[in-house]
Amino acid sequence: MPHPTQVVALLKAQQIRHVRLYNSDRGMLLALANTGIKVAISVPNDQLLGIGQSNSTAANWVSQNVVAHYPATNITNICVGSEVLTTLPNAARILVSALKFIHSALVASNLDSQIKVSTPLSSSLILDSFPPSQAFFNRSWNPVLVPMLSFLQSTGSSFMLNIYPYYDYMQSNGVVPLDYALFRPLTPNKEAVDANTLLHYSNVFDAMVDAAYFAMAYLNFTNIPVMVTESGWPSKGDSGEPDATSNNANTYNSNLIQHVLNKTGTPKHPGISVSTYIYELYNEDLKPGPLSEKNWGLFDANGAPIYILHLTGSGSVLANDTTSQTYCAAKDGADEKMLQAALDWACGPGKVNCSLLLQGQPCYEPDTVVAHATYAFDTYYHQMGKGPGTCEFNGVAAITTSNPSHGSCVYSGSVGKNVTFFNGTFPALNSTSSHSRGRYLHSSASTSGIILIGVLSCGGGGGELEGGVRGYTGDSNCEEGGEREREFGLAVATAKKDGGVGRENGSCVVVVYGGGLCIGTSRTVKKG
């Protein structure tokens, strides 16, 4: 995985304005300082017991991971654990205490109005989810959920929920139609109808969100917003996963983004967009489990897009051709002799015009083999149409989405192109999820793991664009400096997750704030 400074460089290059970290990695927090990027951090599950049992431990955690970095690093949210009730049930008894202790520490530092506290939960907690009006939480967890919801309501925080229509479809034995799971248009006679409310549902996602609202209402909580912390669709699967395809992944993620950006809302709350994170930015080639678990990303490990999102009619969320925004660069730490040899080949037999690298020319500075090799590699890569194998150079080069252009030295991939494939959007890094399935976890020492792209849209309504980075946060109001800020940008988050079976570090989610996109990382997954 990239170094934190490389992650932040990518976020800035892609105009990412929000980041979600599923840990509180010091390197990432330092790298994010003074960037203006809004950051959500997390208390990992393996630290939950200590924090939930000791107010002083929670205070120390906030001191080290929040106060030490804020306001230089613009921390806005803290996720306390991840799917604790379903993956770490022995910690359930202290979950609410952990939420309260973290919040109390924020109050003591006068940060409680700037930073909100919540905990992501699995949608498997909701029973009898259709019709949504009959949905209720697993009653065995009511002793935890009732005080938790009371806390969220009193602090103005969101109810965080992970929703995976892919698994609802896969596990339904044919009851859930594929089109219904993928947000494909349905004729009225094919929509699902809630007989109690007569509301029509055209997709699984809306039905699950409304089921959460009805389940909370069943416990007498009616004004807590739902935030979908993870959702997505795999682009490739094993023989037993025939619907894990690039086309279906594209269809689901594109339709979900359009659904949020169009401020459609749900049948129960029309016109109010649902804050949503899309899993994930990068594929995880080394992840164990079914083939699908390696293929939830929008990009491969080198930053090349898996598919081009179809977002016509939803405004400029992505550039028309994301493949045009990839570059070929020298790898960090590559042997300089090998780089020089590859540079000599590119400028010779490779037929790259390297005249711009001569002294006095725009690309001479910085006068290093890494910088010169990157220019030559990228020029060759584009001359060859970015075909397979054109960015290898004996292992010293790699594809990247970060534009290496600088000053008057403009690289091939950015000529006549929009160099950011996210326009007026934002991402978040690392998320952890489980839905109702089991989890495959792997150990990793990487900082950010895999980036998830999530759509986070807070509230209902559009919002003017200002410099391409502001939109509408709706109900959250987001008051800053006495004014209501309208956010519209790209946010990314990193994570380290302990799920009881093993440790996962990495993966990403996209979030859309009131019509924007966010990207984040790290997700734990479920067994079929």
Short mmCIF file of C-alpha atoms in Angstrom, two decimals:
data_model
loop_
_atom_site.label_atom_id
_atom_site.label_comp_id
_atom_site.label_asym_id
_atom_site.label_seq_id
_atom_site.Cartn_x
_atom_site.Cartn_y
_atom_site.Cartn_z
CA MET A 1 0.00 0.00 0.00
CA PRO A 2 1.17 3.57 -0.61
CA HIS A 3 2.91 5.66 2.03
CA PRO A 4 0.55 8.09 3.81
CA THR A 5 2.09 11.04 1.96
CA GLN A 6 1.35 9.29 -1.34
CA VAL A 7 -2.24 8.64 -0.25
CA VAL A 8 -2.71 12.30 0.62
CA ALA A 9 -1.07 13.38 -2.63
CA LEU A 10 -3.66 11.28 -4.48
CA LEU A 11 -6.49 12.76 -2.43
CA LYS A 12 -5.34 16.28 -3.22
CA ALA A 13 -4.80 15.49 -6.89
CA GLN A 14 -8.35 14.12 -7.08
CA GLN A 15 -9.76 17.07 -5.10
CA ILE A 16 -10.82 14.79 -2.29
CA ARG A 17 -12.24 16.80 0.60
CA HIS A 18 -13.35 14.11 3.06
CA VAL A 19 -11.44 11.11 4.42
CA ARG A 20 -12.51 8.19 6.55
CA LEU A 21 -9.86 6.28 8.52
CA TYR A 22 -10.85 3.00 10.11
CA ASN A 23 -8.09 3.44 12.62
CA SER A 24 -6.30 6.52 13.89
CA ASP A 25 -2.95 5.92 12.22
CA ARG A 26 -0.58 8.69 13.29
CA GLY A 27 1.22 8.76 9.95
CA MET A 28 -2.02 9.30 8.06
CA LEU A 29 -3.24 11.96 10.49
CA LEU A 30 0.05 13.84 10.19
CA ALA A 31 0.01 13.56 6.40
CA LEU A 32 -3.55 14.93 6.36
CA ALA A 33 -2.65 17.96 8.48
CA ASN A 34 -3.20 21.38 6.90
CA THR A 35 -4.85 19.88 3.82
CA GLY A 36 -8.40 21.00 4.63
CA ILE A 37 -9.57 17.40 4.13
CA LYS A 38 -12.26 16.40 6.63
CA VAL A 39 -11.35 13.18 8.43
CA ALA A 40 -13.36 10.46 10.16
CA ILE A 41 -11.27 8.21 12.41
CA SER A 42 -12.12 4.95 14.19
CA VAL A 43 -11.62 3.11 17.43
CA PRO A 44 -10.63 -0.42 16.29
CA ASN A 45 -12.55 -3.32 17.80
CA ASP A 46 -9.42 -4.58 19.54
CA GLN A 47 -9.30 -1.37 21.60
CA LEU A 48 -12.99 -1.29 22.40
CA LEU A 49 -12.97 -3.25 25.66
CA GLY A 50 -10.36 -1.01 27.26
CA ILE A 51 -12.13 2.19 26.22
CA GLY A 52 -15.58 0.93 27.19
CA GLN A 53 -14.41 -0.03 30.67
CA SER A 54 -12.42 3.07 31.52
CA ASN A 55 -13.28 6.74 31.16
CA SER A 56 -9.59 7.59 31.57
CA THR A 57 -8.59 5.19 28.78
CA ALA A 58 -11.11 6.85 26.49
CA ALA A 59 -9.81 10.27 27.49
CA ASN A 60 -6.23 9.18 26.74
CA TRP A 61 -7.34 7.84 23.34
CA VAL A 62 -9.02 11.14 22.47
CA SER A 63 -5.99 13.06 23.70
CA GLN A 64 -3.55 11.05 21.57
CA ASN A 65 -5.67 10.59 18.45
CA VAL A 66 -7.85 13.69 18.33
CA VAL A 67 -6.58 16.57 20.45
CA ALA A 68 -2.96 15.99 19.36
CA HIS A 69 -3.96 16.45 15.71
CA TYR A 70 -6.97 18.79 15.75
CA PRO A 71 -7.52 21.35 14.24
CA ALA A 72 -4.53 20.98 11.88
CA THR A 73 -6.06 17.66 10.88
CA ASN A 74 -9.76 18.36 10.43
CA ILE A 75 -11.30 15.43 12.30
CA THR A 76 -15.10 15.48 12.06
CA ASN A 77 -16.29 11.99 13.09
CA ILE A 78 -15.27 9.08 15.29
CA CYS A 79 -16.55 5.56 14.53
CA VAL A 80 -16.40 3.50 17.72
CA GLY A 81 -15.82 -0.10 16.68
CA SER A 82 -17.34 -1.79 13.64
CA GLU A 83 -20.33 -4.15 13.60
CA VAL A 84 -19.58 -4.91 17.23
CA LEU A 85 -22.90 -6.64 18.01
CA THR A 86 -22.45 -9.24 15.27
CA THR A 87 -18.66 -9.70 15.20
CA LEU A 88 -17.58 -9.04 18.79
CA PRO A 89 -20.70 -9.78 20.89
CA ASN A 90 -18.70 -10.08 24.10
CA ALA A 91 -17.97 -6.37 23.79
CA ALA A 92 -21.63 -5.42 23.27
CA ARG A 93 -22.15 -4.74 26.97
CA ILE A 94 -19.61 -1.91 26.91
CA LEU A 95 -20.40 -0.44 23.45
CA VAL A 96 -22.66 2.33 24.74
CA SER A 97 -20.20 3.11 27.52
CA ALA A 98 -17.44 3.41 24.91
CA LEU A 99 -19.58 5.84 22.89
CA LYS A 100 -20.33 7.92 25.97
CA PHE A 101 -16.75 7.91 27.27
CA ILE A 102 -15.38 9.06 23.90
CA HIS A 103 -18.06 11.75 23.72
CA SER A 104 -17.34 12.88 27.29
CA ALA A 105 -13.67 13.27 26.41
CA LEU A 106 -14.67 15.42 23.44
CA VAL A 107 -16.90 17.52 25.70
CA ALA A 108 -13.99 18.03 28.10
CA SER A 109 -11.93 19.34 25.19
CA ASN A 110 -14.80 21.48 23.84
CA LEU A 111 -14.85 19.44 20.63
CA ASP A 112 -18.24 17.71 20.94
CA SER A 113 -20.00 20.14 18.59
CA GLN A 114 -17.35 19.72 15.88
CA ILE A 115 -16.85 15.94 16.12
CA LYS A 116 -19.70 13.40 16.14
CA VAL A 117 -19.53 9.87 17.58
CA SER A 118 -21.35 6.74 16.34
CA THR A 119 -20.78 3.05 15.52
CA PRO A 120 -21.35 1.16 12.21
CA LEU A 121 -23.74 -1.80 12.49
CA SER A 122 -24.62 -4.77 10.28
CA SER A 123 -28.00 -4.79 8.55
CA SER A 124 -28.43 -8.36 9.81
CA LEU A 125 -29.60 -6.81 13.09
CA ILE A 126 -32.86 -5.88 11.35
CA LEU A 127 -35.34 -8.75 11.27
CA ASP A 128 -38.39 -9.14 9.03
CA SER A 129 -37.03 -6.36 6.82
CA PHE A 130 -39.82 -6.65 4.24
CA PRO A 131 -42.27 -5.14 4.28
CA PRO A 132 -40.18 -2.34 5.83
CA SER A 133 -43.10 -1.20 7.99
CA GLN A 134 -42.91 -4.48 9.92
CA ALA A 135 -39.14 -4.40 10.43
CA PHE A 136 -37.70 -4.58 13.93
CA PHE A 137 -34.29 -5.08 15.49
CA ASN A 138 -33.25 -8.43 16.90
CA ARG A 139 -34.89 -8.02 20.32
CA SER A 140 -32.00 -9.72 22.11
CA TRP A 141 -29.98 -6.57 21.37
CA ASN A 142 -32.61 -4.08 22.58
CA PRO A 143 -30.82 -3.59 25.94
CA VAL A 144 -27.89 -2.22 23.90
CA LEU A 145 -29.75 -0.59 21.01
CA VAL A 146 -32.19 1.49 23.08
CA PRO A 147 -29.51 3.36 25.08
CA MET A 148 -27.36 3.57 21.94
CA LEU A 149 -30.18 5.20 19.95
CA SER A 150 -30.88 7.52 22.85
CA PHE A 151 -27.22 8.58 22.75
CA LEU A 152 -27.28 9.16 18.98
CA GLN A 153 -30.46 11.20 19.28
CA SER A 154 -29.19 13.37 22.12
CA THR A 155 -25.86 14.10 20.37
CA GLY A 156 -27.25 14.66 16.86
CA SER A 157 -25.35 11.69 15.43
CA SER A 158 -26.30 9.28 12.63
CA PHE A 159 -27.33 5.63 12.80
CA MET A 160 -24.59 3.91 10.76
CA LEU A 161 -25.58 0.81 8.78
CA ASN A 162 -23.85 -1.45 6.23
CA ILE A 163 -26.11 -2.58 3.35
CA TYR A 164 -25.14 -5.15 0.70
CA PRO A 165 -27.94 -5.91 -1.82
CA TYR A 166 -25.48 -8.30 -3.55
CA TYR A 167 -25.65 -10.68 -0.59
CA ASP A 168 -29.40 -10.19 -0.13
CA TYR A 169 -29.77 -11.27 -3.76
CA MET A 170 -27.29 -14.16 -3.53
CA GLN A 171 -28.84 -15.59 -0.38
CA SER A 172 -32.50 -15.18 -1.38
CA ASN A 173 -32.76 -18.41 -3.42
CA GLY A 174 -34.29 -16.51 -6.31
CA VAL A 175 -36.80 -14.52 -4.26
CA VAL A 176 -34.97 -11.21 -4.82
CA PRO A 177 -34.83 -10.39 -8.57
CA LEU A 178 -31.47 -9.25 -9.94
CA ASP A 179 -32.96 -6.06 -11.40
CA TYR A 180 -34.42 -5.20 -7.98
CA ALA A 181 -30.97 -5.56 -6.39
CA LEU A 182 -29.20 -3.54 -9.11
CA PHE A 183 -31.44 -0.46 -9.09
CA ARG A 184 -32.56 -1.24 -12.64
CA PRO A 185 -35.84 0.46 -13.63
CA LEU A 186 -38.93 -1.62 -12.86
CA THR A 187 -42.45 -1.30 -14.16
CA PRO A 188 -44.95 -0.43 -11.41
CA ASN A 189 -46.40 -3.96 -11.46
CA LYS A 190 -42.95 -5.40 -10.67
CA GLU A 191 -42.22 -3.09 -7.75
CA ALA A 192 -42.51 -4.48 -4.22
CA VAL A 193 -45.40 -2.97 -2.29
CA ASP A 194 -45.59 -2.58 1.47
CA ALA A 195 -49.20 -3.61 2.15
CA ASN A 196 -49.30 -1.62 5.39
CA THR A 197 -48.16 1.72 3.98
CA LEU A 198 -48.85 1.12 0.25
CA LEU A 199 -45.34 2.45 -0.44
CA HIS A 200 -43.72 1.07 -3.61
CA TYR A 201 -40.11 -0.14 -3.53
CA SER A 202 -38.07 -0.44 -6.71
CA ASN A 203 -34.79 -1.58 -5.14
CA VAL A 204 -33.35 -3.48 -2.17
CA PHE A 205 -31.31 -0.52 -0.96
CA ASP A 206 -34.30 1.76 -0.28
CA ALA A 207 -36.22 -1.06 1.36
CA MET A 208 -33.35 -1.74 3.78
CA VAL A 209 -32.90 1.95 4.62
CA ASP A 210 -36.61 2.34 5.34
CA ALA A 211 -36.56 -0.89 7.33
CA ALA A 212 -33.96 0.76 9.56
CA TYR A 213 -36.16 3.83 10.00
CA PHE A 214 -39.18 1.68 10.88
CA ALA A 215 -37.11 -0.48 13.25
CA MET A 216 -35.95 2.65 15.08
CA ALA A 217 -39.52 3.98 15.16
CA TYR A 218 -40.62 0.67 16.72
CA LEU A 219 -38.34 1.64 19.62
CA ASN A 220 -39.76 5.21 19.61
CA PHE A 221 -36.84 6.92 17.87
CA THR A 222 -38.00 8.86 14.84
CA ASN A 223 -35.48 11.62 14.18
CA ILE A 224 -32.11 9.86 13.81
CA PRO A 225 -30.74 9.95 10.23
CA VAL A 226 -29.46 6.76 8.61
CA MET A 227 -25.98 6.76 7.12
CA VAL A 228 -25.02 3.75 4.94
CA THR A 229 -21.40 3.17 5.82
CA GLU A 230 -20.78 0.48 3.18
CA SER A 231 -22.36 -0.75 -0.03
CA GLY A 232 -21.12 -2.09 -3.36
CA TRP A 233 -20.98 -4.98 -5.82
CA PRO A 234 -18.07 -7.29 -6.82
CA SER A 235 -16.85 -7.22 -10.43
CA LYS A 236 -15.61 -10.82 -10.59
CA GLY A 237 -16.46 -14.08 -8.83
CA ASP A 238 -16.00 -17.85 -8.76
CA SER A 239 -18.14 -20.27 -10.76
CA GLY A 240 -20.69 -20.19 -7.94
CA GLU A 241 -20.91 -16.40 -8.14
CA PRO A 242 -22.18 -15.84 -11.69
CA ASP A 243 -23.60 -12.40 -10.98
CA ALA A 244 -20.33 -10.97 -9.68
CA THR A 245 -19.49 -9.33 -13.01
CA SER A 246 -17.98 -6.08 -14.16
CA ASN A 247 -21.24 -5.12 -15.84
CA ASN A 248 -23.32 -5.73 -12.71
CA ALA A 249 -20.81 -3.91 -10.49
CA ASN A 250 -20.87 -0.96 -12.86
CA THR A 251 -24.66 -1.02 -13.00
CA TYR A 252 -25.09 -1.13 -9.22
CA ASN A 253 -22.53 1.50 -8.30
CA SER A 254 -23.53 3.83 -11.13
CA ASN A 255 -27.23 3.54 -10.28
CA LEU A 256 -26.59 3.97 -6.56
CA ILE A 257 -24.57 7.12 -7.16
CA GLN A 258 -27.25 8.50 -9.47
CA HIS A 259 -29.90 7.61 -6.89
CA VAL A 260 -28.10 9.61 -4.22
CA LEU A 261 -27.10 12.53 -6.40
CA ASN A 262 -30.63 12.89 -7.77
CA LYS A 263 -31.86 13.34 -4.18
CA THR A 264 -34.46 10.66 -4.76
CA GLY A 265 -34.54 9.64 -1.12
CA THR A 266 -36.57 6.58 -0.08
CA PRO A 267 -40.31 5.95 -0.27
CA LYS A 268 -40.62 6.74 3.46
CA HIS A 269 -38.43 9.87 3.18
CA PRO A 270 -38.66 11.10 -0.42
CA GLY A 271 -36.30 13.88 -1.43
CA ILE A 272 -33.90 13.24 1.45
CA SER A 273 -30.66 11.72 0.18
CA VAL A 274 -29.11 8.92 2.19
CA SER A 275 -25.47 9.32 3.13
CA THR A 276 -23.73 6.28 1.61
CA TYR A 277 -20.27 4.77 1.30
CA ILE A 278 -19.53 2.56 -1.71
CA TYR A 279 -17.15 -0.32 -1.20
CA GLU A 280 -14.44 0.02 -2.59
CA LEU A 281 -11.73 1.93 -4.43
CA TYR A 282 -9.08 -0.78 -4.98
CA ASN A 283 -9.31 -4.51 -5.54
CA GLU A 284 -7.66 -6.67 -2.87
CA ASP A 285 -5.71 -9.30 -4.80
CA LEU A 286 -4.26 -10.93 -1.68
CA LYS A 287 -7.52 -11.23 0.24
CA PRO A 288 -8.48 -14.82 1.12
CA GLY A 289 -11.90 -16.28 0.46
CA PRO A 290 -14.00 -16.43 -2.72
CA LEU A 291 -12.79 -14.65 -5.83
CA SER A 292 -15.48 -12.00 -5.36
CA GLU A 293 -13.86 -10.85 -2.12
CA LYS A 294 -10.82 -9.71 -4.08
CA ASN A 295 -12.85 -7.77 -6.63
CA TRP A 296 -15.00 -5.06 -5.06
CA GLY A 297 -12.79 -2.22 -6.25
CA LEU A 298 -13.24 0.44 -8.90
CA PHE A 299 -9.49 0.28 -9.59
CA ASP A 300 -6.78 -2.35 -9.56
CA ALA A 301 -3.73 -2.12 -7.31
CA ASN A 302 -1.92 -0.02 -9.92
CA GLY A 303 -4.74 2.51 -10.14
CA ALA A 304 -6.13 1.35 -13.49
CA PRO A 305 -9.96 1.44 -13.60
CA ILE A 306 -11.81 -1.88 -13.54
CA TYR A 307 -14.74 -0.33 -15.41
CA ILE A 308 -16.02 3.11 -16.36
CA LEU A 309 -18.95 4.25 -14.24
CA HIS A 310 -22.00 5.25 -16.28
CA LEU A 311 -23.26 8.42 -14.69
CA THR A 312 -24.99 10.26 -17.51
CA GLY A 313 -27.74 12.52 -16.30
CA SER A 314 -26.30 12.91 -12.80
CA GLY A 315 -23.96 15.79 -13.49
CA SER A 316 -20.17 15.70 -13.66
CA VAL A 317 -19.32 13.14 -11.01
CA LEU A 318 -16.68 11.31 -13.01
CA ALA A 319 -14.86 12.30 -16.16
CA ASN A 320 -16.26 10.74 -19.32
CA ASP A 321 -13.22 8.48 -19.63
CA THR A 322 -11.48 7.56 -16.41
CA THR A 323 -8.93 5.49 -18.32
CA SER A 324 -7.45 8.72 -19.68
CA GLN A 325 -6.30 9.72 -16.21
CA THR A 326 -3.67 7.06 -15.59
CA TYR A 327 0.06 7.62 -15.79
CA CYS A 328 3.23 5.53 -15.72
CA ALA A 329 5.78 6.48 -13.07
CA ALA A 330 9.05 5.19 -11.68
CA LYS A 331 8.49 3.11 -8.55
CA ASP A 332 9.62 4.56 -5.24
CA GLY A 333 12.77 2.81 -4.06
CA ALA A 334 13.55 1.31 -7.46
CA ASP A 335 17.23 0.58 -8.14
CA GLU A 336 18.74 3.66 -9.83
CA LYS A 337 20.92 1.60 -12.17
CA MET A 338 17.85 -0.28 -13.40
CA LEU A 339 15.97 3.02 -13.73
CA GLN A 340 18.81 4.50 -15.75
CA ALA A 341 18.90 1.46 -18.02
CA ALA A 342 15.14 1.66 -18.55
CA LEU A 343 15.40 5.41 -19.19
CA ASP A 344 18.12 4.85 -21.79
CA TRP A 345 15.97 2.22 -23.51
CA ALA A 346 12.87 4.44 -23.55
CA CYS A 347 14.80 7.38 -25.04
CA GLY A 348 16.53 5.07 -27.52
CA PRO A 349 14.91 1.88 -28.87
CA GLY A 350 11.63 2.93 -27.24
CA LYS A 351 11.55 5.98 -29.54
CA VAL A 352 10.49 8.44 -26.85
CA ASN A 353 11.30 12.06 -27.65
CA CYS A 354 13.32 12.97 -24.56
CA SER A 355 14.35 16.44 -25.73
CA LEU A 356 12.30 18.05 -22.95
CA LEU A 357 14.65 16.42 -20.43
CA LEU A 358 17.66 18.38 -21.69
CA GLN A 359 19.13 21.19 -19.58
CA GLY A 360 17.11 24.36 -19.97
CA GLN A 361 13.98 22.49 -21.12
CA PRO A 362 10.68 22.35 -19.13
CA CYS A 363 11.19 18.81 -17.78
CA TYR A 364 14.91 19.01 -16.89
CA GLU A 365 14.17 19.89 -13.27
CA PRO A 366 14.25 18.08 -10.95
CA ASP A 367 17.46 16.64 -12.38
CA THR A 368 17.05 13.13 -10.94
CA VAL A 369 16.91 9.75 -12.59
CA VAL A 370 13.52 9.11 -10.96
CA ALA A 371 11.95 12.28 -12.38
CA HIS A 372 13.47 11.82 -15.84
CA ALA A 373 12.56 8.13 -15.94
CA THR A 374 8.96 8.96 -14.98
CA TYR A 375 8.69 11.40 -17.87
CA ALA A 376 10.10 8.86 -20.34
CA PHE A 377 8.04 5.97 -18.98
CA ASP A 378 4.80 7.94 -19.09
CA THR A 379 5.45 9.21 -22.62
CA TYR A 380 6.12 5.66 -23.84
CA TYR A 381 3.04 4.36 -21.99
CA HIS A 382 0.79 6.84 -23.79
CA GLN A 383 2.54 6.44 -27.14
CA MET A 384 1.70 2.74 -26.94
CA GLY A 385 -1.94 3.44 -26.13
CA LYS A 386 -1.54 2.38 -22.48
CA GLY A 387 -1.66 -1.23 -23.62
CA PRO A 388 -0.87 -4.23 -21.38
CA GLY A 389 2.79 -4.43 -20.43
CA THR A 390 3.62 -0.88 -21.53
CA CYS A 391 4.31 0.31 -17.97
CA GLU A 392 6.61 -2.38 -16.63
CA PHE A 393 10.22 -1.57 -17.62
CA ASN A 394 11.57 -4.67 -15.90
CA GLY A 395 9.61 -3.97 -12.73
CA VAL A 396 10.78 -0.42 -12.02
CA ALA A 397 7.59 1.34 -13.19
CA ALA A 398 3.94 1.25 -12.14
CA ILE A 399 0.63 2.76 -13.22
CA THR A 400 -0.64 5.60 -11.04
CA THR A 401 -3.64 7.94 -11.00
CA SER A 402 -1.57 10.85 -9.68
CA ASN A 403 -0.64 13.31 -12.41
CA PRO A 404 3.18 13.77 -12.27
CA SER A 405 3.05 17.03 -14.27
CA HIS A 406 4.76 19.98 -12.59
CA GLY A 407 5.21 23.59 -13.55
CA SER A 408 5.54 23.86 -17.32
CA CYS A 409 6.39 20.16 -17.63
CA VAL A 410 3.06 18.69 -18.75
CA TYR A 411 2.78 14.91 -19.07
CA SER A 412 1.05 13.11 -21.92
CA GLY A 413 -1.95 11.89 -19.98
CA SER A 414 -2.98 15.38 -18.92
CA VAL A 415 -2.80 17.11 -22.29
CA GLY A 416 -6.31 18.17 -23.29
CA LYS A 417 -7.80 16.12 -20.47
CA ASN A 418 -9.47 16.77 -17.17
CA VAL A 419 -6.73 15.48 -14.90
CA THR A 420 -9.07 14.58 -12.06
CA PHE A 421 -11.53 11.81 -12.72
CA PHE A 422 -13.67 12.97 -9.83
CA ASN A 423 -15.23 16.35 -10.54
CA GLY A 424 -16.83 18.02 -7.55
CA THR A 425 -16.83 14.79 -5.56
CA PHE A 426 -15.18 13.40 -2.42
CA PRO A 427 -13.96 9.98 -0.91
CA ALA A 428 -13.12 8.11 2.35
CA LEU A 429 -10.48 5.41 3.25
CA ASN A 430 -10.90 1.96 4.81
CA SER A 431 -14.26 0.66 5.97
CA THR A 432 -15.21 -2.49 7.78
CA SER A 433 -18.30 -4.49 6.98
CA SER A 434 -19.98 -7.79 7.47
CA HIS A 435 -23.63 -7.62 6.53
CA SER A 436 -25.16 -10.94 7.61
CA ARG A 437 -22.40 -13.11 6.26
CA GLY A 438 -19.19 -14.38 7.82
CA ARG A 439 -15.90 -12.58 7.35
CA TYR A 440 -12.63 -13.25 5.65
CA LEU A 441 -9.82 -11.24 7.21
CA HIS A 442 -6.15 -10.98 6.43
CA SER A 443 -3.19 -9.55 8.28
CA SER A 444 -1.48 -6.50 6.90
CA ALA A 445 0.86 -3.85 8.16
CA SER A 446 -0.11 -1.33 5.53
CA THR A 447 -1.41 2.04 6.57
CA SER A 448 -4.37 2.51 4.33
CA GLY A 449 -5.06 -0.81 2.71
CA ILE A 450 -7.69 -0.64 0.07
CA ILE A 451 -9.62 2.50 -0.65
CA LEU A 452 -13.38 2.25 -0.79
CA ILE A 453 -15.46 4.67 -2.73
CA GLY A 454 -18.60 5.70 -0.96
CA VAL A 455 -21.43 7.97 -1.80
CA LEU A 456 -22.17 10.22 1.12
CA SER A 457 -25.05 12.59 0.71
CA CYS A 458 -26.14 14.29 3.90
CA GLY A 459 -29.66 15.50 3.85
CA GLY A 460 -32.01 16.37 1.06
CA GLY A 461 -31.29 18.89 -1.57
CA GLY A 462 -28.79 19.90 -4.12
CA GLY A 463 -26.74 22.97 -3.49
CA GLU A 464 -24.70 25.34 -5.51
CA LEU A 465 -21.19 24.42 -6.56
CA GLU A 466 -18.39 26.71 -5.48
CA GLY A 467 -15.05 25.90 -7.03
CA GLY A 468 -16.29 22.39 -7.65
CA VAL A 469 -16.04 21.36 -4.02
CA ARG A 470 -19.21 22.48 -2.30
CA GLY A 471 -22.63 20.91 -2.24
CA TYR A 472 -25.39 20.43 0.29
CA THR A 473 -25.20 18.64 3.61
CA GLY A 474 -28.90 19.02 4.29
CA ASP A 475 -30.01 18.17 7.79
CA SER A 476 -26.48 18.18 9.19
CA ASN A 477 -26.30 21.95 8.63
CA CYS A 478 -22.49 21.82 9.06
CA GLU A 479 -22.06 25.18 10.66
CA GLU A 480 -18.54 26.53 10.46
CA GLY A 481 -17.57 30.04 11.45
CA GLY A 482 -21.22 30.88 11.92
CA GLU A 483 -22.09 30.01 8.33
CA ARG A 484 -23.74 26.94 6.91
CA GLU A 485 -21.17 25.21 4.74
CA ARG A 486 -22.32 23.23 1.72
CA GLU A 487 -19.92 20.39 1.08
CA PHE A 488 -19.40 18.82 -2.29
CA GLY A 489 -16.14 17.00 -2.86
CA LEU A 490 -14.26 13.70 -2.62
CA ALA A 491 -13.44 12.02 0.70
CA VAL A 492 -11.24 9.01 1.48
CA ALA A 493 -10.62 6.89 4.58
CA THR A 494 -8.18 4.24 5.84
CA ALA A 495 -8.78 1.47 8.32
CA LYS A 496 -7.37 -1.24 10.52
CA LYS A 497 -10.00 -3.66 11.75
CA ASP A 498 -9.94 -6.47 14.25
CA GLY A 499 -12.92 -8.68 13.58
CA GLY A 500 -12.42 -11.54 15.97
CA VAL A 501 -11.32 -13.92 13.20
CA GLY A 502 -8.22 -12.06 12.12
CA ARG A 503 -7.11 -8.57 11.30
CA GLU A 504 -7.85 -6.65 8.16
CA ASN A 505 -6.12 -3.44 7.24
CA GLY A 506 -7.21 -1.82 4.05
CA SER A 507 -9.97 -1.32 1.52
CA CYS A 508 -11.98 1.72 0.61
CA VAL A 509 -15.41 3.30 0.37
CA VAL A 510 -16.90 6.25 -1.51
CA VAL A 511 -19.16 8.70 0.21
CA VAL A 512 -21.52 11.19 -1.36
CA TYR A 513 -22.29 14.33 0.64
CA GLY A 514 -25.42 15.94 -0.69
CA GLY A 515 -24.56 15.09 -4.24
CA GLY A 516 -20.84 14.45 -3.94
CA LEU A 517 -18.67 11.35 -3.76
CA CYS A 518 -16.48 10.10 -0.95
CA ILE A 519 -13.93 7.30 -0.92
CA GLY A 520 -12.78 5.26 2.06
CA THR A 521 -10.89 2.07 2.89
CA SER A 522 -11.04 -1.26 4.72
CA ARG A 523 -13.94 -3.63 4.95
CA THR A 524 -14.37 -7.01 6.56
CA VAL A 525 -16.44 -9.40 4.52
CA LYS A 526 -18.86 -12.22 5.00
CA LYS A 527 -18.81 -15.82 4.07
CA GLY A 528 -21.62 -16.92 1.83
#
